[in-house]
Coordinates of C-alpha atoms in Angstrom, one line a residue:
Chain T
M1 CA 0.1 -0.2 -0.2
A2 CA 2.5 2.5 1.0
M3 CA 5.6 3.1 -1.2
P4 CA 8.3 1.1 -0.2
P5 CA 11.0 2.6 1.8
P6 CA 14.7 2.8 0.5
A7 CA 16.6 -0.2 1.4
G8 CA 18.5 0.1 4.7
T9 CA 15.9 2.9 6.3
T10 CA 13.0 1.9 8.3
T11 CA 9.9 4.3 8.2
S12 CA 8.1 5.0 11.2
P13 CA 4.3 4.2 11.2
L14 CA 3.4 8.1 11.2
A15 CA 5.4 8.3 8.1
T16 CA 3.9 5.3 6.4
L17 CA 0.3 6.7 7.1
L18 CA 1.5 10.4 5.7
S19 CA 2.9 9.0 2.3
P20 CA 0.4 9.2 -0.4
Q21 CA -1.0 6.0 -1.4
P22 CA -1.4 5.0 -5.2
S23 CA -5.1 5.3 -6.0
N24 CA -5.0 1.8 -7.9
S25 CA -3.2 -0.3 -5.4
R26 CA -4.1 -3.9 -5.0
S27 CA -4.5 -3.8 -1.3
S28 CA -4.2 -7.4 0.7
S29 CA -7.6 -6.9 2.3
S30 CA -10.6 -4.6 1.6
L31 CA -10.7 -3.9 5.1
P32 CA -10.5 0.2 6.3
E33 CA -7.2 1.1 7.7
V34 CA -8.2 2.2 11.2
V35 CA -6.2 4.8 12.7
L36 CA -6.8 5.6 16.5
L37 CA -5.4 9.0 17.9
Q38 CA -5.4 9.6 21.8
A39 CA -4.0 12.6 23.4
R40 CA -4.7 14.9 26.3
L41 CA -5.3 18.7 25.8
N42 CA -6.1 18.1 21.7
T43 CA -2.4 17.7 20.9
H44 CA -3.2 15.2 18.3
L45 CA -5.2 18.1 16.0
P46 CA -2.0 18.8 13.8
L47 CA -1.4 15.2 13.2
V48 CA -5.4 14.7 12.4
R49 CA -4.9 17.6 10.1
S50 CA -1.9 16.0 8.4
L51 CA -3.4 12.8 7.9
L52 CA -6.4 14.4 6.3
R53 CA -4.1 16.1 4.1
A54 CA -2.4 12.8 3.1
S55 CA -5.9 11.4 2.4
L56 CA -6.5 14.4 0.1
A57 CA -3.2 13.8 -1.7
S58 CA -4.2 10.0 -2.3
K59 CA -7.4 11.2 -3.9
H60 CA -9.7 10.1 -1.2
H61 CA -12.9 11.8 -0.4
V62 CA -13.0 13.0 3.0
L63 CA -15.8 13.2 5.5
L64 CA -14.8 15.0 8.6
V65 CA -17.2 15.1 11.6
T66 CA -16.3 17.1 14.6
F67 CA -18.2 17.0 17.7
D68 CA -16.4 19.5 20.1
V69 CA -13.6 21.4 17.9
P70 CA -15.2 24.4 16.1
G71 CA -15.5 23.6 12.3
A72 CA -13.6 26.7 11.5
F73 CA -10.5 25.0 12.8
F74 CA -10.3 22.7 9.7
S75 CA -11.4 25.4 7.5
P76 CA -7.8 25.3 5.7
L77 CA -8.6 21.8 4.5
V78 CA -12.0 22.3 3.4
E79 CA -12.1 21.7 -0.6
E80 CA -14.6 20.2 -2.8
R81 CA -13.6 16.7 -2.0
V82 CA -14.2 17.4 1.8
T83 CA -17.6 17.2 3.6
L84 CA -17.4 19.1 7.0
L85 CA -20.1 18.1 9.5
D86 CA -19.7 20.7 12.3
Y87 CA -21.9 19.5 15.5
S88 CA -20.0 21.2 17.9
G89 CA -22.9 23.7 18.5
L90 CA -25.1 20.8 19.5
V91 CA -24.8 21.0 23.3
L92 CA -27.5 18.9 25.4
G93 CA -29.7 21.4 27.1
Y94 CA -28.4 24.5 25.5
E95 CA -30.3 24.2 22.3
L96 CA -31.0 28.0 21.4
D97 CA -34.9 28.3 20.4
G98 CA -35.8 30.5 17.2
A99 CA -36.2 33.4 19.3
G100 CA -32.6 33.2 20.8
K101 CA -33.8 33.3 24.3
G102 CA -33.9 29.7 25.6
D103 CA -37.0 29.1 27.9
V104 CA -36.0 29.0 31.6
T105 CA -39.0 27.2 33.3
E106 CA -38.2 23.8 34.6
E107 CA -41.0 22.0 32.5
A108 CA -39.4 23.5 29.2
L109 CA -35.9 22.5 30.2
A110 CA -36.6 19.1 31.0
A111 CA -38.8 18.7 27.9
A112 CA -35.8 20.1 25.6
R113 CA -33.4 17.7 27.4
A114 CA -35.5 14.8 26.7
R115 CA -36.1 16.0 23.3
A116 CA -32.4 16.2 22.6
Y117 CA -31.7 13.1 24.1
L118 CA -33.9 10.8 22.2
A119 CA -33.8 12.7 19.0
S120 CA -30.0 12.3 18.6
R121 CA -30.7 10.3 15.5
P122 CA -32.4 12.7 13.7
Q123 CA -29.8 15.4 14.7
Y124 CA -27.3 13.7 13.2
Q125 CA -29.2 12.7 10.2
S126 CA -26.7 14.0 7.6
L127 CA -24.3 11.2 8.8
T128 CA -26.0 8.8 6.3
P129 CA -24.4 6.4 3.8
R130 CA -25.2 9.2 1.3
A131 CA -22.6 11.6 2.8
V132 CA -19.9 9.4 1.7
P133 CA -19.4 9.2 -2.1
K134 CA -18.2 6.0 -3.7
G135 CA -14.4 5.6 -4.3
P136 CA -11.7 5.8 -1.9
A137 CA -12.9 7.5 1.4
T138 CA -11.6 8.6 4.5
I139 CA -13.8 9.2 7.4
A140 CA -12.5 11.2 10.7
L141 CA -14.6 11.7 13.7
I142 CA -13.0 14.1 16.2
G143 CA -14.3 14.5 19.8
L144 CA -16.1 11.2 20.3
D145 CA -15.8 11.4 23.9
T146 CA -17.9 14.5 23.9
F147 CA -20.4 12.8 21.9
S148 CA -20.6 9.7 24.1
Q149 CA -21.0 12.1 27.0
D150 CA -24.1 13.7 25.4
A151 CA -25.7 10.4 24.1
T152 CA -24.1 7.0 25.6
P153 CA -21.1 5.3 24.9
V154 CA -23.0 2.5 23.2
R155 CA -24.7 4.8 20.7
A156 CA -20.9 6.0 20.0
Y157 CA -19.8 2.8 19.7
T158 CA -22.7 2.1 17.2
L159 CA -22.2 5.0 15.2
V160 CA -18.5 4.1 14.5
K161 CA -19.2 0.5 13.9
A162 CA -21.9 1.6 11.6
L163 CA -19.4 3.9 9.7
L164 CA -16.9 0.9 9.6
S165 CA -19.0 -1.4 8.1
L166 CA -19.8 1.4 5.5
L167 CA -16.5 1.9 4.5
S168 CA -15.8 -1.7 4.1
T169 CA -17.7 -1.4 0.9
H170 CA -15.1 1.3 -0.3
P171 CA -11.7 0.0 -2.1
T172 CA -9.4 1.7 -0.1
S173 CA -10.4 3.6 2.9
R174 CA -9.2 4.8 6.3
L175 CA -11.2 5.6 9.4
V176 CA -9.5 8.2 11.8
L177 CA -11.0 8.4 15.5
A178 CA -9.7 11.1 17.8
L179 CA -10.2 10.4 21.5
S180 CA -8.9 12.0 24.7
S181 CA -6.3 10.1 27.0
G182 CA -8.1 8.0 29.4
S183 CA -11.3 7.8 27.4
P184 CA -13.5 4.9 28.3
L185 CA -14.4 4.4 24.7
A186 CA -10.7 3.6 23.8
P187 CA -10.6 -0.1 24.8
L188 CA -13.9 -0.9 22.7
F189 CA -11.9 0.3 19.6
I190 CA -8.5 -1.3 20.6
S191 CA -10.3 -4.7 20.9
P192 CA -9.4 -7.1 17.8
S193 CA -13.2 -7.5 17.5
F194 CA -13.5 -3.9 16.1
S195 CA -11.0 -3.9 13.8
P196 CA -8.1 -6.8 13.4
D197 CA -5.5 -4.4 12.1
L198 CA -4.9 -1.3 13.9
T199 CA -2.8 1.8 14.1
H200 CA -2.7 3.2 17.6
L201 CA -0.9 6.8 17.8
L202 CA -0.3 8.4 21.3
P203 CA 1.1 12.0 20.9
Y204 CA 3.0 12.9 24.3
P205 CA 4.9 16.2 25.0
P206 CA 8.9 15.5 25.3
S207 CA 9.0 16.5 28.8
I208 CA 7.8 12.9 30.1
L209 CA 11.3 11.9 28.6
Q210 CA 13.0 14.4 30.8
H211 CA 11.1 13.5 33.7
L212 CA 12.2 9.7 33.1
A213 CA 16.0 10.9 32.6
T214 CA 15.9 13.1 35.7
N215 CA 14.2 10.8 38.2
F216 CA 14.9 7.2 36.9
L217 CA 17.9 7.8 34.8
T218 CA 16.3 5.9 32.0
L219 CA 16.3 6.6 28.1
P220 CA 14.7 5.0 25.2
P221 CA 16.5 2.4 23.3
P222 CA 19.5 2.1 22.1
F223 CA 20.4 4.3 25.2
G224 CA 19.2 1.6 27.8
P225 CA 17.2 -1.7 28.1
G226 CA 14.0 -1.4 26.2
Q227 CA 12.1 -3.4 28.5
K228 CA 12.9 -1.3 31.5
F229 CA 12.0 1.8 29.5
W230 CA 8.8 0.9 28.3
A231 CA 7.5 -0.3 31.8
L232 CA 8.6 3.1 33.2
F233 CA 7.3 4.8 30.2
T234 CA 3.7 3.2 30.0
G235 CA 3.1 3.9 33.4
A236 CA 4.4 7.4 33.7
A237 CA 2.6 8.4 30.2
E238 CA -0.8 7.0 31.7
R239 CA -0.5 9.1 35.0
G240 CA 0.7 12.1 32.9
E241 CA 3.8 12.5 34.7
G242 CA 6.2 15.3 34.0
V243 CA 3.4 17.1 31.9
T244 CA 2.2 20.6 33.2
P245 CA 0.4 23.2 31.1
R246 CA 3.5 24.9 30.4
T247 CA 5.0 21.9 28.9
V248 CA 2.5 21.1 26.3
R249 CA 3.7 22.3 22.8
V250 CA 1.7 22.4 19.7
E251 CA 4.4 22.6 17.3
E252 CA 6.0 19.4 18.2
G253 CA 5.9 16.1 20.3
L254 CA 6.7 12.7 20.9
L255 CA 4.6 10.1 19.4
E256 CA 4.2 6.6 20.7
S257 CA 3.0 4.2 18.0
R258 CA 1.4 0.7 18.6
V259 CA 0.6 -1.0 15.3
R260 CA -1.2 -4.4 15.2
K261 CA -0.9 -6.2 11.8
R262 CA -1.8 -9.8 11.2
G263 CA -1.9 -10.4 14.8
R264 CA 1.4 -9.0 15.7
V265 CA 1.9 -5.6 17.6
H266 CA 4.9 -3.5 17.0
R267 CA 5.6 -0.5 19.4
E268 CA 7.8 2.2 18.7
L269 CA 9.0 5.5 20.0
G270 CA 9.2 8.6 17.6
G271 CA 8.2 12.0 17.1
W272 CA 6.1 14.5 15.1
K273 CA 7.1 18.1 14.1
E274 CA 5.5 20.7 12.1
V275 CA 7.6 20.9 9.3
D276 CA 6.1 23.9 7.6
V277 CA 3.1 25.9 7.9
G278 CA 1.6 24.3 4.7
P279 CA 2.1 20.6 5.0
G280 CA 1.5 20.2 8.8
A281 CA 3.1 17.8 11.1
G282 CA 5.6 15.3 9.6
A283 CA 7.3 12.3 11.3
C284 CA 10.6 12.7 12.9
A285 CA 13.0 10.7 15.3
W286 CA 12.5 11.5 18.9
E287 CA 16.0 12.5 19.3
E288 CA 15.4 15.4 16.8
L289 CA 13.1 17.1 19.2
G290 CA 13.9 20.3 21.1
G291 CA 15.7 19.5 24.3
M292 CA 16.1 15.8 23.9
Q293 CA 19.8 15.7 22.3
E294 CA 21.1 17.9 25.4
M295 CA 19.2 15.3 27.8
V296 CA 20.8 12.4 26.4
N297 CA 24.5 13.9 26.1
G298 CA 24.0 15.0 29.8
L299 CA 23.1 11.5 30.7
L300 CA 25.7 9.8 28.8
R301 CA 28.1 12.5 30.2
T302 CA 27.6 11.3 33.8
G303 CA 28.2 7.9 32.9
Q304 CA 25.0 6.4 34.3
V305 CA 23.5 5.5 31.0
Q306 CA 25.6 3.7 28.4
A307 CA 25.5 4.5 24.7
S308 CA 24.3 1.0 23.8
T309 CA 22.6 -1.9 25.1
A310 CA 24.9 -4.6 24.1
T311 CA 26.2 -6.2 27.0
S312 CA 28.9 -3.6 27.8
D313 CA 32.4 -4.8 28.3
P314 CA 34.0 -2.9 31.3
T315 CA 37.4 -3.5 30.5
A316 CA 36.7 -2.1 27.0
D317 CA 37.4 1.9 27.6
L318 CA 40.1 1.4 30.0
P319 CA 43.8 2.7 29.5
F320 CA 45.4 0.1 30.9
N321 CA 45.4 -3.7 29.8
L322 CA 43.8 -6.4 32.1
A323 CA 43.7 -9.4 29.4
L324 CA 46.7 -11.8 29.1
T325 CA 48.6 -12.5 25.9
P326 CA 48.7 -16.2 24.8
A327 CA 52.7 -16.3 26.1
Q328 CA 51.4 -15.3 29.6
S329 CA 48.4 -17.6 30.1
A330 CA 50.9 -20.4 29.0
A331 CA 53.2 -19.5 31.5
R332 CA 50.5 -19.1 34.1
A333 CA 49.4 -22.9 33.5
S334 CA 52.8 -24.3 33.9
V335 CA 53.3 -22.6 37.6
P336 CA 53.0 -25.7 40.1
L337 CA 50.8 -25.1 42.8
P338 CA 52.3 -25.6 46.2
Y339 CA 49.7 -27.5 47.9
A340 CA 48.0 -29.7 45.1
H341 CA 48.8 -33.4 45.1
A342 CA 51.2 -33.1 42.2
G343 CA 49.6 -35.9 39.4
K344 CA 48.4 -38.1 41.9
P345 CA 44.4 -38.3 42.6
P346 CA 43.7 -37.0 45.9
P347 CA 42.9 -39.7 48.5
Q348 CA 39.1 -40.5 49.0
G349 CA 37.7 -38.7 51.8
E350 CA 36.9 -40.8 54.9
I351 CA 34.8 -40.1 58.0
I352 CA 36.4 -41.3 61.3
Y353 CA 33.7 -41.2 64.3
E354 CA 34.8 -41.6 67.8
P355 CA 31.6 -41.8 69.8
D356 CA 31.8 -40.4 73.3
S357 CA 29.9 -41.2 76.5
G358 CA 26.8 -39.5 75.5
D359 CA 26.2 -41.2 72.1
D360 CA 24.1 -44.2 71.6
V361 CA 25.9 -46.3 69.0
D362 CA 24.6 -49.6 68.0
D363 CA 26.3 -51.2 65.2
D364 CA 23.3 -53.5 64.3
D365 CA 21.0 -52.8 61.3
P366 CA 17.6 -51.6 62.8
D367 CA 15.9 -52.6 59.7
E368 CA 17.0 -56.3 59.8
D369 CA 13.6 -57.6 61.0
L370 CA 11.8 -55.7 58.6
D371 CA 10.0 -57.8 56.1
I372 CA 8.5 -56.0 53.2
Chain P
M1 CA -2.4 45.0 18.4
A2 CA -3.8 46.2 21.6
L3 CA -0.7 46.9 23.6
I4 CA -0.4 46.6 27.5
A5 CA 1.5 49.3 29.2
N6 CA 5.1 48.7 29.0
S7 CA 5.6 46.4 26.0
L8 CA 3.7 43.1 26.6
P9 CA 2.3 42.9 23.3
V10 CA -1.2 40.7 23.3
A11 CA -2.7 40.0 19.7
S12 CA -5.8 41.2 19.0
L13 CA -8.0 39.4 21.5
A14 CA -11.4 40.5 20.2
E15 CA -10.8 38.7 16.9
P16 CA -13.8 36.0 16.8
G17 CA -12.9 32.7 17.6
H18 CA -10.2 33.8 20.1
F19 CA -9.8 32.3 23.5
L20 CA -7.3 33.6 25.8
L21 CA -7.0 31.5 29.0
V22 CA -5.3 33.0 32.0
N23 CA -4.2 30.4 34.7
D24 CA -3.0 32.1 38.0
R25 CA -2.4 30.7 41.3
I26 CA -3.2 32.0 44.8
A27 CA 0.3 32.9 45.5
A28 CA 0.2 35.1 42.2
P29 CA -3.2 36.4 41.3
G30 CA -4.0 37.1 37.7
E31 CA -6.8 39.7 37.9
F32 CA -4.4 42.6 36.7
I33 CA -4.2 40.9 33.3
L34 CA -8.2 41.4 32.9
H35 CA -7.7 45.0 34.1
H36 CA -5.1 45.4 31.4
V37 CA -7.1 44.1 28.7
L38 CA -10.3 45.8 30.0
A39 CA -8.5 49.2 30.2
A40 CA -6.6 48.7 26.9
S41 CA -9.9 47.7 24.9
L42 CA -11.9 50.5 26.0
K43 CA -9.1 53.2 25.8
D44 CA -8.3 52.2 22.4
S45 CA -11.8 51.4 21.3
T46 CA -11.0 48.2 20.1
A47 CA -13.7 46.2 21.3
E48 CA -16.8 46.4 23.4
C49 CA -16.6 44.5 26.7
V50 CA -19.0 42.5 28.6
L51 CA -17.4 41.5 32.1
V52 CA -18.9 38.5 34.0
S53 CA -17.8 38.8 37.6
F54 CA -18.3 36.1 40.1
L55 CA -15.8 37.5 42.7
E56 CA -16.2 41.3 43.0
R57 CA -18.8 44.0 42.8
L58 CA -18.6 46.5 40.0
D59 CA -17.3 48.9 42.7
H60 CA -14.0 47.2 42.8
W61 CA -13.6 47.3 39.2
K62 CA -14.8 51.0 38.9
A63 CA -12.0 51.7 41.6
I64 CA -9.1 49.6 39.9
Q65 CA -9.9 50.9 36.4
S66 CA -9.9 54.6 37.4
K67 CA -6.4 54.0 38.6
L68 CA -5.4 52.7 34.9
G69 CA -7.1 56.0 33.6
V70 CA -10.5 54.4 32.7
T71 CA -13.8 55.7 33.9
L72 CA -16.3 52.6 33.5
E73 CA -19.7 54.9 33.8
T74 CA -18.8 56.7 30.7
Y75 CA -18.3 53.4 28.7
A76 CA -21.1 52.2 30.5
T77 CA -23.5 54.8 29.2
R78 CA -22.2 54.6 25.6
K79 CA -22.8 50.9 25.8
S80 CA -19.4 49.6 25.2
F81 CA -19.0 48.2 28.5
V82 CA -21.5 45.9 30.2
F83 CA -21.4 44.4 33.6
V84 CA -22.9 41.0 34.5
D85 CA -23.5 40.5 38.2
A86 CA -22.4 37.0 38.8
F87 CA -21.6 37.9 42.5
S88 CA -24.6 38.9 44.5
Q89 CA -27.6 36.4 43.6
I90 CA -25.7 33.4 42.1
T91 CA -24.9 31.5 45.5
M92 CA -28.2 32.4 47.1
P93 CA -31.0 29.5 47.8
P94 CA -33.0 28.9 44.5
S95 CA -36.1 30.0 46.3
S96 CA -35.0 33.4 47.2
P97 CA -36.6 36.5 45.4
R98 CA -34.9 37.2 42.2
S99 CA -33.5 40.7 41.1
Q100 CA -35.5 42.3 38.1
D101 CA -32.3 43.4 36.5
P102 CA -31.6 41.3 33.5
L103 CA -27.7 41.9 34.1
V104 CA -27.9 40.0 37.5
V105 CA -27.5 36.3 37.5
P106 CA -30.3 34.5 39.1
P107 CA -29.6 32.1 42.0
I108 CA -28.3 28.6 40.4
D109 CA -30.0 25.3 41.5
P110 CA -27.5 22.5 41.3
E111 CA -30.4 20.0 41.2
A112 CA -32.2 21.6 38.1
S113 CA -31.5 19.4 34.9
V114 CA -29.5 22.1 33.2
P115 CA -28.2 24.3 36.2
L116 CA -26.2 26.8 34.3
R117 CA -28.7 27.8 31.9
P118 CA -29.7 31.1 33.7
L119 CA -26.2 32.0 33.7
F120 CA -25.9 31.3 29.9
D121 CA -29.1 33.2 29.1
T122 CA -28.1 36.3 31.3
I123 CA -24.5 36.3 29.2
V124 CA -26.6 35.9 25.9
G125 CA -28.7 38.9 26.8
A126 CA -26.0 41.1 27.8
L127 CA -24.0 40.3 24.4
R128 CA -27.1 41.3 22.6
S129 CA -27.4 44.5 24.3
V130 CA -24.1 45.8 22.7
D131 CA -23.7 46.9 19.1
P132 CA -23.7 43.9 17.1
E133 CA -21.4 45.5 14.2
L134 CA -18.6 46.2 16.6
P135 CA -16.3 43.4 17.7
K136 CA -16.9 42.1 21.0
L137 CA -14.8 40.9 24.0
L138 CA -16.4 38.4 26.8
L139 CA -14.2 38.5 30.2
F140 CA -14.7 36.1 33.1
D141 CA -13.3 36.7 36.3
E142 CA -12.2 33.6 38.2
V143 CA -14.2 30.7 36.8
S144 CA -13.6 28.2 39.6
L145 CA -16.4 29.3 41.5
L146 CA -18.9 27.1 39.0
E147 CA -17.2 23.8 39.6
W148 CA -18.0 24.5 43.4
L149 CA -21.8 25.5 42.7
V150 CA -22.5 22.6 40.3
P151 CA -21.3 19.3 41.4
S152 CA -21.7 17.7 38.1
Q153 CA -18.5 18.1 36.0
A154 CA -20.6 17.2 32.8
E155 CA -23.0 20.1 33.4
V156 CA -20.1 22.5 34.0
T157 CA -18.4 21.2 30.7
R158 CA -21.7 21.5 28.5
F159 CA -21.8 25.2 29.8
W160 CA -18.6 25.9 28.5
R161 CA -19.2 24.1 25.3
A162 CA -22.3 26.0 24.6
L163 CA -20.3 29.3 25.4
F164 CA -17.7 28.0 22.8
A165 CA -20.3 27.3 20.2
L166 CA -21.7 30.8 21.0
K167 CA -18.5 32.5 20.6
Q168 CA -18.3 30.7 17.0
K169 CA -21.7 31.9 16.1
M170 CA -21.8 35.5 17.6
G171 CA -18.1 36.0 16.6
F172 CA -16.6 37.6 20.1
G173 CA -13.2 37.0 21.8
L174 CA -13.1 35.2 25.2
V175 CA -10.7 35.9 28.0
V176 CA -10.9 33.5 30.9
L177 CA -9.3 33.7 34.3
Q178 CA -9.2 30.3 36.0
S179 CA -7.1 29.6 39.1
L180 CA -4.8 26.6 39.2
D181 CA -5.3 26.1 42.8
A182 CA -9.1 26.4 43.1
S183 CA -10.1 24.4 40.1
H184 CA -10.4 20.7 39.5
N185 CA -7.8 19.0 37.1
H186 CA -10.3 17.9 34.3
M187 CA -11.5 21.4 34.5
I188 CA -8.1 23.0 34.1
E189 CA -7.4 20.5 31.2
F190 CA -10.9 21.0 29.2
L191 CA -10.4 24.9 29.3
L192 CA -6.6 24.4 28.1
S193 CA -7.7 21.9 25.2
S194 CA -10.2 24.6 23.6
C195 CA -8.0 27.6 24.0
T196 CA -6.0 29.7 21.5
M197 CA -3.6 31.2 23.8
H198 CA -2.5 30.5 27.3
L199 CA -0.9 32.5 29.9
E200 CA 0.1 31.1 33.1
I201 CA 1.0 33.4 36.0
S202 CA 3.2 31.8 38.9
P203 CA 5.0 33.1 41.8
L204 CA 8.8 33.1 41.8
A205 CA 10.2 29.9 42.5
S206 CA 12.8 31.3 45.0
G207 CA 9.7 33.0 47.0
R208 CA 8.4 36.3 47.6
S209 CA 10.4 39.5 46.5
S210 CA 9.9 43.3 46.8
A211 CA 11.2 44.0 43.4
V212 CA 9.2 41.0 41.5
T213 CA 5.7 40.1 42.1
G214 CA 5.7 36.9 39.6
E215 CA 6.3 35.7 36.2
I216 CA 4.2 35.2 33.0
A217 CA 4.9 32.3 30.7
M218 CA 3.0 32.7 27.3
Q219 CA 2.3 29.8 24.8
R220 CA -0.2 28.8 22.0
G221 CA -3.1 26.8 22.7
P222 CA -4.0 23.6 21.2
L223 CA -6.9 25.3 19.1
S224 CA -4.6 28.2 17.7
V225 CA -4.1 28.5 13.7
S226 CA -0.5 28.6 13.1
D227 CA -0.5 31.7 11.0
G228 CA -2.9 33.6 13.5
P229 CA -1.8 36.5 15.5
S230 CA -1.2 34.5 18.5
Y231 CA 1.4 32.6 16.9
K232 CA 3.6 35.9 16.8
A233 CA 3.1 36.8 20.5
V234 CA 4.7 33.6 22.1
R235 CA 7.9 34.2 23.8
K236 CA 10.7 31.6 24.6
Q237 CA 11.3 32.8 28.1
A238 CA 9.0 33.8 30.9
L239 CA 8.4 37.5 31.4
Q240 CA 8.5 39.0 35.0
Y241 CA 6.2 41.6 36.5
R242 CA 5.8 43.9 39.4
L243 CA 2.4 45.2 40.4
T244 CA 2.3 48.7 41.2
E245 CA -0.5 51.4 42.0
S246 CA -1.0 52.1 38.1
G247 CA -0.8 48.5 37.0
A248 CA 2.0 46.1 36.2
V249 CA 5.3 46.5 35.1
W250 CA 7.0 44.1 32.6
I251 CA 10.5 43.3 33.3
E252 CA 12.6 41.0 31.2
R253 CA 13.9 38.1 33.1
G254 CA 17.7 38.9 34.2
T255 CA 17.5 42.4 33.5
G256 CA 17.1 45.3 36.0
G257 CA 14.5 46.9 33.5
G258 CA 11.9 48.8 35.7
M259 CA 14.1 48.6 38.9
L260 CA 17.1 50.4 38.2

């Protein structure tokens, strides 16, 4: 599907997603490609924009549905192949009536709320099969957590599942879901029963790595053991450690990608950066993010972290020699040891026991009369 | 560009769709930012201002604005300044007699199905009373009170979402002051995820000082558009400030500006 990378380099999952796909490719399965983005504080929005730009470059039709981000945020993307459905103005309980002044009596409020809740399908009636034209298509749903808060998580899941089965009838298609960190909907979409193949992208601020480096002296591979790093990183990321409002950047960030393909899961740590005002975010290595090189150099200089994970030889960097030359090892072997029995096998060990007055020693075999 | 006294450039906040979130702490209060924004917008006639105050009466605002050289009564008669009183009645029991003034927010009943709707409607009324052709700025003073009045986090979030939708529809700029110490984490994250510009006011790490009251860090918010005005206002290093009788004096970190 994606253009094959040049020999000798590996492309990150984000780079694969962002590279344009040929429109008449023979994909191995007709299942839509599912991309799940999970981030706190809407830091995934530049990535969403780039993914949609990549879809447009691959000649997809794009249906963009947003439940909380205002539609005006995506206006640079809107062109003739893009349908934007902006539901950010539909807030349960705050529907403005025709006159503009909402009726504040209790009964009217309760009635409005019940109407909105039960009628969420007619409100979203533009979201039908007719909204997605034939041909390669991408559907992006932004702010699903907000929708599931106003309706129910079940309704959110059914909606997405319906859209997914709709996309299966299209040749090459992609479904992009944006959730917030810690969303209760995430396990539903991660489960293989939703989609067997999944690309799960989790953006983080680089300050998490600085937090791990300062407090745990751990850097990502190849600067440290991978298992230890991932164990610490997953916990820290879920708890939001090292993240304060000041550390959140909108121009760059870390990107953890978990790709499940044909039953195997591949996990990788990379980065993303806004390359230019035009194209939007592009993939990069995590070492290229701001402050990362200084952090790595700082830890390597103090010697607490090695530059490679291979079992490091402690005698490698010493200015003096600890090894033996062959002549020296032969000479050592020929030195006679003073107390060894020269050539003869040592005598077998023998126990000599002298019983004293308190011991009860009976030389007879107590099991003589035992008849088994 | 509305300039605040002594060179802290703040991008045109009254541009439709803009949302400036100011986070402060108890040790470093941020009300002075609101005062400066209000004074600059009214004096330069860049926007009509609607101020929703949860903590202070109009007299307090009048007194401090007069020190900055702004007479609020003049602007109020011209309908360039509207004061929404979310202080006197909002915490009263729901059964208490309500004021007839449309700009006083009636008591909030946390048990109601949409408890913050009366506040929302009062704000809509205030916004409709100013000239629709001119740019408008809606300022909120210390919103953590809402989380304590209404226990349901979903309802407070819905109020804000409705306000953001209104902001897109009516086209006004929004400035909100929120205390990091008094607000719950999820509300801090919610407002932060919806802002286009973020100012964080914090006390000095080394403790109180007579020369410097605190420092300000400014950065783009997640919903900012990369070629918008907020992009240019972001600074790499925090700016320090000192509060004086006539407002705040800005000091570049590590320099003696404003003191020597």
